[in-house]
Amino acid sequence: MYSEKVMDHFTNPRNVGEIPNADGVGEVGNPVCGDIMKIYIKVKDNVIKDIKFKTFGCGAAIATSSMVTEMAKYKSLEEALKLSNSQVAEALGGLPPIKMHCSNLAADALHAAVNNFRKNEQVIK
């Protein structure tokens, strides 16, 4: 049912945790399946220097959270905003159709964290 990459990111998730004093935080959830993802970013010179996540959900939700953090780390904010749900799923070797909504959440949480950073940056200026 799940690819080897999905199982690897589920059993050995990367970048798990919180970033104290994160520059941006994005939280999304899907009330239908109960998955909740929170992504924290630290930004320097418009580049994501550190990224962590906390996810409550199924194996696919954890795997997509792990993968999206790997994909976004050291990318510019613009590059991070271009990451799509289909790219996350593809990087994991695909997801069963019933689990595709999980990859939607991972990209959405990343985009929310970037948008939160930009909003916070405007408040400071």
Short mmCIF file of C-alpha atoms in Angstrom, two decimals:
data_model
loop_
_atom_site.label_atom_id
_atom_site.label_comp_id
_atom_site.label_asym_id
_atom_site.label_seq_id
_atom_site.Cartn_x
_atom_site.Cartn_y
_atom_site.Cartn_z
CA MET A 1 0.00 0.00 0.00
CA TYR A 2 2.75 2.49 0.93
CA SER A 3 6.06 3.00 -0.88
CA GLU A 4 9.39 2.27 0.77
CA LYS A 5 10.05 6.04 1.04
CA VAL A 6 6.73 6.66 2.79
CA MET A 7 7.53 3.92 5.29
CA ASP A 8 11.05 5.31 5.83
CA HIS A 9 9.79 8.83 6.52
CA PHE A 10 7.05 7.44 8.78
CA THR A 11 9.35 5.21 10.85
CA ASN A 12 12.34 7.62 10.77
CA PRO A 13 10.83 11.10 10.41
CA ARG A 14 13.24 13.96 9.82
CA ASN A 15 13.08 17.39 11.46
CA VAL A 16 10.59 16.49 14.20
CA GLY A 17 10.04 19.02 16.98
CA GLU A 18 9.51 22.70 17.59
CA ILE A 19 11.72 25.72 17.01
CA PRO A 20 11.68 28.08 19.99
CA ASN A 21 11.13 31.64 18.77
CA ALA A 22 10.35 30.45 15.24
CA ASP A 23 10.20 33.17 12.60
CA GLY A 24 7.10 31.59 11.10
CA VAL A 25 4.60 28.94 12.17
CA GLY A 26 1.97 27.31 10.00
CA GLU A 27 -0.78 25.08 11.31
CA VAL A 28 -3.35 23.25 9.21
CA GLY A 29 -5.79 20.48 9.84
CA ASN A 30 -8.30 18.28 8.13
CA PRO A 31 -11.36 17.74 10.32
CA VAL A 32 -12.51 14.81 8.15
CA CYS A 33 -9.46 12.64 8.85
CA GLY A 34 -8.27 14.34 12.04
CA ASP A 35 -4.74 15.11 10.79
CA ILE A 36 -3.13 18.26 12.22
CA MET A 37 0.26 19.58 11.10
CA LYS A 38 2.33 22.39 12.51
CA ILE A 39 5.50 23.57 10.76
CA TYR A 40 8.06 25.93 12.29
CA ILE A 41 10.65 27.83 10.25
CA LYS A 42 13.74 29.90 11.00
CA VAL A 43 14.62 32.29 8.18
CA LYS A 44 17.82 34.18 7.41
CA ASP A 45 18.40 36.25 4.28
CA ASN A 46 15.13 34.99 2.76
CA VAL A 47 16.25 31.34 3.11
CA ILE A 48 14.76 28.66 5.38
CA LYS A 49 17.73 27.82 7.58
CA ASP A 50 15.86 25.48 9.93
CA ILE A 51 12.50 23.76 9.76
CA LYS A 52 10.71 21.39 12.12
CA PHE A 53 7.26 19.85 12.36
CA LYS A 54 4.80 18.33 14.78
CA THR A 55 2.04 16.20 13.31
CA PHE A 56 -0.90 14.40 14.81
CA GLY A 57 -2.20 11.97 12.27
CA CYS A 58 -1.76 8.85 10.21
CA GLY A 59 1.48 7.45 8.81
CA ALA A 60 1.04 9.30 5.52
CA ALA A 61 0.58 12.61 7.36
CA ILE A 62 3.80 12.06 9.30
CA ALA A 63 5.68 10.97 6.16
CA THR A 64 4.51 13.98 4.13
CA SER A 65 5.42 16.34 6.97
CA SER A 66 8.89 14.83 7.15
CA MET A 67 9.34 14.98 3.37
CA VAL A 68 8.14 18.57 2.97
CA THR A 69 10.60 19.73 5.65
CA GLU A 70 13.42 17.97 3.80
CA MET A 71 12.33 19.53 0.52
CA ALA A 72 12.06 23.07 1.95
CA LYS A 73 15.22 23.19 4.05
CA TYR A 74 17.78 25.67 2.65
CA LYS A 75 15.34 26.86 -0.02
CA SER A 76 14.37 30.49 -0.53
CA LEU A 77 10.91 31.48 0.63
CA GLU A 78 9.84 31.80 -3.00
CA GLU A 79 11.05 28.27 -3.77
CA ALA A 80 9.27 26.93 -0.67
CA LEU A 81 6.00 28.53 -1.78
CA LYS A 82 6.30 26.75 -5.13
CA LEU A 83 6.41 23.30 -3.51
CA SER A 84 3.13 21.59 -4.25
CA ASN A 85 1.19 18.75 -2.73
CA SER A 86 1.78 16.65 -5.83
CA GLN A 87 5.56 17.22 -5.59
CA VAL A 88 5.54 16.02 -1.98
CA ALA A 89 3.60 12.88 -2.92
CA GLU A 90 5.87 12.27 -5.92
CA ALA A 91 9.01 12.63 -3.77
CA LEU A 92 7.62 9.90 -1.53
CA GLY A 93 7.06 7.56 -4.46
CA GLY A 94 3.34 8.23 -4.49
CA LEU A 95 0.50 7.87 -2.00
CA PRO A 96 -2.66 5.80 -2.18
CA PRO A 97 -5.50 7.97 -3.58
CA ILE A 98 -7.32 7.85 -0.24
CA LYS A 99 -4.25 9.43 1.43
CA MET A 100 -3.58 12.23 -1.06
CA HIS A 101 -5.26 14.77 1.23
CA CYS A 102 -2.32 14.24 3.64
CA SER A 103 0.16 15.63 1.13
CA ASN A 104 -2.15 18.59 0.60
CA LEU A 105 -1.81 19.36 4.30
CA ALA A 106 2.01 19.21 4.26
CA ALA A 107 2.37 21.77 1.47
CA ASP A 108 -0.37 23.91 3.01
CA ALA A 109 1.38 23.92 6.41
CA LEU A 110 4.66 24.97 4.80
CA HIS A 111 2.95 27.76 2.85
CA ALA A 112 1.17 28.90 6.03
CA ALA A 113 4.51 29.08 7.88
CA VAL A 114 6.06 31.19 5.10
CA ASN A 115 3.01 33.47 4.99
CA ASN A 116 3.10 33.78 8.80
CA PHE A 117 6.78 34.79 8.60
CA ARG A 118 6.01 37.43 5.98
CA LYS A 119 3.10 38.77 8.02
CA ASN A 120 5.29 38.96 11.16
CA GLU A 121 8.05 40.65 9.16
CA GLN A 122 5.61 43.37 8.02
CA VAL A 123 4.54 44.02 11.61
CA ILE A 124 8.18 44.51 12.69
CA LYS A 125 8.99 46.99 9.88
#
